[in-house]
CSV table of C-alpha atoms and ligand atoms in Angstrom, one decimal:
chain,number,residue,atom,x,y,z
A,1,MET,CA,44.6,80.4,142.1
A,2,ASP,CA,46.4,80.1,138.8
A,3,ALA,CA,45.8,76.6,137.3
A,4,ILE,CA,49.4,76.5,136.1
A,5,ALA,CA,50.6,76.9,139.7
A,6,THR,CA,48.4,74.0,141.0
A,7,LYS,CA,48.8,71.5,138.2
A,8,ARG,CA,52.0,69.9,137.2
A,9,PHE,CA,50.9,69.4,133.6
A,10,PRO,CA,48.4,72.0,132.7
A,11,ALA,CA,45.8,71.8,129.9
A,12,PHE,CA,47.0,73.2,126.5
A,13,ALA,CA,44.7,75.5,124.6
A,14,LEU,CA,45.0,78.3,122.0
A,15,GLU,CA,42.6,81.1,121.6
A,16,LEU,CA,42.2,83.7,118.8
A,17,PRO,CA,42.7,87.3,119.8
A,18,GLU,CA,39.7,89.3,121.0
A,19,TRP,CA,39.7,91.8,118.1
A,20,LEU,CA,39.3,89.0,115.5
A,21,GLU,CA,35.6,88.3,115.6
A,22,ALA,CA,34.7,91.9,114.9
A,23,ALA,CA,37.0,91.9,111.9
A,24,ILE,CA,35.2,89.1,110.2
A,25,PRO,CA,32.1,89.5,107.9
A,26,PRO,CA,28.9,87.9,109.3
A,27,ALA,CA,28.4,84.2,108.9
A,28,GLY,CA,27.2,83.2,105.5
A,29,HIS,CA,29.3,85.8,103.7
A,30,VAL,CA,30.3,84.4,100.3
A,31,TYR,CA,34.0,84.7,99.3
A,32,ALA,CA,33.4,83.9,95.6
A,33,ALA,CA,37.0,84.2,94.3
A,34,ALA,CA,40.3,83.0,95.6
A,35,GLU,CA,41.3,86.6,95.7
A,36,ASP,CA,38.4,87.4,98.1
A,37,ARG,CA,39.4,84.6,100.4
A,38,MET,CA,43.1,85.7,100.3
A,39,THR,CA,42.0,89.3,101.1
A,40,LEU,CA,40.6,88.0,104.4
A,41,ALA,CA,43.8,86.1,105.2
A,42,ILE,CA,46.0,89.1,104.4
A,43,ARG,CA,43.7,91.4,106.4
A,44,LEU,CA,44.0,89.1,109.4
A,45,ALA,CA,47.8,89.2,109.1
A,46,GLU,CA,47.7,92.9,108.8
A,47,LEU,CA,45.5,93.3,111.9
A,48,ASN,CA,47.6,90.9,113.9
A,49,VAL,CA,50.6,93.2,113.3
A,50,ARG,CA,48.7,96.3,114.0
A,51,GLU,CA,47.1,94.9,117.2
A,52,ARG,CA,50.5,93.5,118.2
A,53,THR,CA,49.0,90.0,118.9
A,54,GLY,CA,51.6,88.0,116.8
A,55,GLY,CA,53.6,87.5,113.7
A,56,PRO,CA,52.6,88.8,110.2
A,57,PHE,CA,50.7,85.7,109.1
A,58,GLY,CA,47.0,85.0,108.6
A,59,ALA,CA,45.1,81.9,107.4
A,60,ALA,CA,41.6,80.6,107.0
A,61,VAL,CA,39.8,77.4,106.1
A,62,PHE,CA,36.9,77.8,103.7
A,63,ASN,CA,34.1,75.4,102.6
A,64,VAL,CA,34.8,74.9,98.8
A,65,GLN,CA,31.1,74.1,98.0
A,66,THR,CA,29.6,77.2,99.6
A,67,SER,CA,32.7,79.6,99.4
A,68,THR,CA,32.0,80.4,103.1
A,69,LEU,CA,34.4,80.8,106.0
A,70,VAL,CA,34.8,77.8,108.3
A,71,ALA,CA,37.7,79.0,110.5
A,72,PRO,CA,40.0,82.1,110.6
A,73,ALA,CA,43.3,82.3,112.3
A,74,VAL,CA,46.4,84.3,112.9
A,75,ASN,CA,49.9,83.6,114.1
A,76,LEU,CA,50.1,83.5,118.0
A,77,VAL,CA,53.6,82.1,118.6
A,78,LEU,CA,54.9,84.9,120.9
A,79,GLN,CA,51.6,85.6,122.7
A,80,SER,CA,50.9,81.9,123.4
A,81,LYS,CA,54.5,81.0,124.0
A,82,SER,CA,54.0,78.1,121.6
A,83,SER,CA,56.2,77.4,118.6
A,84,ILE,CA,53.3,75.5,116.9
A,85,ALA,CA,50.9,78.4,117.0
A,86,HIS,CA,51.2,79.2,113.3
A,87,ALA,CA,48.1,80.6,111.6
A,88,GLU,CA,47.8,77.5,109.4
A,89,ILE,CA,47.9,75.1,112.4
A,90,LEU,CA,45.3,77.1,114.2
A,91,ALA,CA,43.0,77.4,111.2
A,92,ILE,CA,43.1,73.7,110.6
A,93,SER,CA,42.7,72.8,114.3
A,94,LEU,CA,39.7,75.2,114.7
A,95,ALA,CA,38.1,73.9,111.5
A,96,GLN,CA,38.4,70.4,112.8
A,97,ARG,CA,36.8,71.4,116.1
A,98,ILE,CA,34.0,73.3,114.3
A,99,LEU,CA,33.3,70.5,111.8
A,100,ASP,CA,33.8,67.9,114.6
A,101,SER,CA,36.3,65.7,112.8
A,102,HIS,CA,40.1,65.1,112.9
A,103,ASP,CA,39.9,64.4,109.2
A,104,LEU,CA,38.5,67.3,107.1
A,105,GLY,CA,38.5,65.0,104.1
A,106,ALA,CA,36.4,62.3,105.7
A,107,PRO,CA,33.4,60.9,103.7
A,108,GLY,CA,30.4,63.2,104.0
A,109,MET,CA,32.5,66.3,104.9
A,110,PRO,CA,32.4,69.3,102.6
A,111,PRO,CA,35.7,69.8,100.7
A,112,VAL,CA,37.7,72.5,102.4
A,113,GLU,CA,40.5,74.8,101.3
A,114,LEU,CA,43.2,76.4,103.4
A,115,VAL,CA,44.1,80.0,102.4
A,116,THR,CA,47.3,81.3,103.9
A,117,SER,CA,48.9,84.7,103.6
A,118,CYS,CA,52.3,83.0,103.2
A,119,GLU,CA,53.3,79.6,102.0
A,120,PRO,CA,53.4,77.0,104.7
A,121,CYS,CA,56.6,76.3,106.6
A,122,ALA,CA,57.9,72.7,107.1
A,123,MET,CA,55.7,72.1,110.1
A,124,CYS,CA,52.5,73.4,108.6
A,125,LEU,CA,53.2,71.5,105.4
A,126,GLY,CA,53.4,68.3,107.4
A,127,ALA,CA,50.1,69.2,109.2
A,128,LEU,CA,48.5,69.8,105.8
A,129,HIS,CA,49.1,66.2,104.8
A,130,TRP,CA,47.3,64.9,107.9
A,131,SER,CA,44.4,67.4,107.9
A,132,GLY,CA,42.2,66.3,105.0
A,133,ILE,CA,42.5,69.8,103.4
A,134,ARG,CA,41.7,69.5,99.7
A,135,ARG,CA,43.1,72.8,98.3
A,136,LEU,CA,45.9,75.2,99.3
A,137,VAL,CA,46.0,78.8,98.3
A,138,CYS,CA,49.1,80.9,99.1
A,139,GLY,CA,49.9,84.6,99.0
A,140,ALA,CA,53.6,85.4,99.7
A,141,ARG,CA,56.2,82.8,98.8
A,142,ASP,CA,58.2,81.1,101.6
A,143,GLY,CA,61.2,82.9,100.2
A,144,ASP,CA,59.5,86.2,101.0
A,145,ALA,CA,59.3,85.1,104.7
A,146,ARG,CA,62.9,83.9,104.7
A,147,ALA,CA,64.0,87.2,103.2
A,148,ILE,CA,62.9,89.0,106.4
A,149,GLY,CA,64.5,86.4,108.6
A,150,PHE,CA,61.8,83.9,109.4
A,151,ASP,CA,63.0,80.2,109.2
A,152,GLU,CA,60.6,78.2,107.2
A,153,GLY,CA,62.4,74.9,108.0
A,154,SER,CA,63.7,72.3,105.7
A,155,LYS,CA,61.3,71.7,102.8
A,156,ARG,CA,61.7,69.6,99.7
A,157,GLU,CA,62.0,71.6,96.5
A,158,ASP,CA,59.1,69.7,95.1
A,159,TRP,CA,56.7,70.3,98.0
A,160,VAL,CA,54.0,71.5,95.7
A,161,GLU,CA,54.2,68.4,93.6
A,162,GLY,CA,54.2,66.4,96.8
A,163,LEU,CA,50.8,67.9,97.8
A,164,GLN,CA,49.4,67.6,94.4
A,165,SER,CA,50.3,63.9,94.1
A,166,ARG,CA,48.2,63.4,97.3
A,167,GLY,CA,45.2,65.0,95.7
A,168,ILE,CA,45.7,68.5,97.3
A,169,GLN,CA,45.5,71.2,94.7
A,170,VAL,CA,47.9,74.1,95.2
A,171,ARG,CA,47.6,77.7,93.9
A,172,ARG,CA,50.5,80.1,94.6
A,173,ASP,CA,51.1,83.9,94.3
A,174,VAL,CA,47.4,85.0,94.9
A,175,LYS,CA,47.7,88.7,95.9
A,176,ARG,CA,51.4,88.1,96.6
A,177,PRO,CA,52.4,91.8,96.5
A,178,ASP,CA,49.8,92.6,99.2
A,179,ALA,CA,50.9,89.7,101.3
A,180,VAL,CA,54.6,90.7,101.0
A,181,ALA,CA,53.7,94.3,102.0
A,182,VAL,CA,52.4,93.0,105.4
A,183,LEU,CA,55.7,91.2,106.0
A,184,LYS,CA,57.6,94.3,105.2
A,185,ASP,CA,55.4,96.5,107.4
A,186,TYR,CA,56.0,94.1,110.2
A,187,VAL,CA,59.8,94.5,109.9
A,188,ALA,CA,59.4,98.3,109.5
A,189,SER,CA,57.3,98.5,112.7
A,190,GLY,CA,60.0,96.7,114.7
A,191,GLY,CA,58.2,93.4,115.0
A,192,PRO,CA,60.3,90.6,116.5
A,193,ILE,CA,61.7,88.0,114.1
A,194,TYR,CA,61.8,84.7,116.0
A,195,ASN,CA,63.0,81.3,115.1
A,196,ALA,CA,64.6,78.4,116.9
A,197,ARG,CA,68.0,79.3,115.6
A,198,SER,CA,68.2,82.7,117.2
A,199,GLY,CA,70.0,81.4,120.2
A,200,MET,CA,72.6,79.6,118.2
A,201,THR,CA,76.1,80.8,117.4
A,202,ASP,CA,76.9,81.6,113.8
A,203,ARG,CA,78.7,78.2,113.5
A,204,GLN,CA,75.7,76.3,114.6
A,205,ARG,CA,73.3,78.0,112.2
B,301,ZN,ZN1,54.0,77.2,109.8
């Protein structure tokens, strides 16, 4: 019988789509340049659209010392019926599971970098502060996501400086045109634009 039907408060879990493992190079593959790492994040976003498993966003956590992949992820909001299932949240959570620590910046841990096909929304930005991530690399700008109708939430204008003042390096606009192309393809293919304001009247928005 379905666990949800028998349990009042079911377990909560998120699982990456089945196609994803086959789309990732073998373990140990070296992603030497930030552009190489971004190529993977954008590819994941692209495949997520093509396979119709979620929104046009991909992200991945990399080990900075070895330039190898720790954890890949894609947006799974609609499929999982969870508003927190953004690619960045999944990549961070999976990396923490794989590296067996809630703090990716803890003593003895390899420094890690989050690469995301689009700049983090307000929620993911908050999660970054708590994650122990040491470096953030972004493709599309948050304005590019807003331009197609996604709500990135309320973010301070100086969010980049805010991260840098906490020792998190930020690099923007890496392969931005390629990342923006995925956003545009998603809209062109009729992908649903979702945000928590969609049920509001014009006055509430
Ligand atoms: Zn987000």
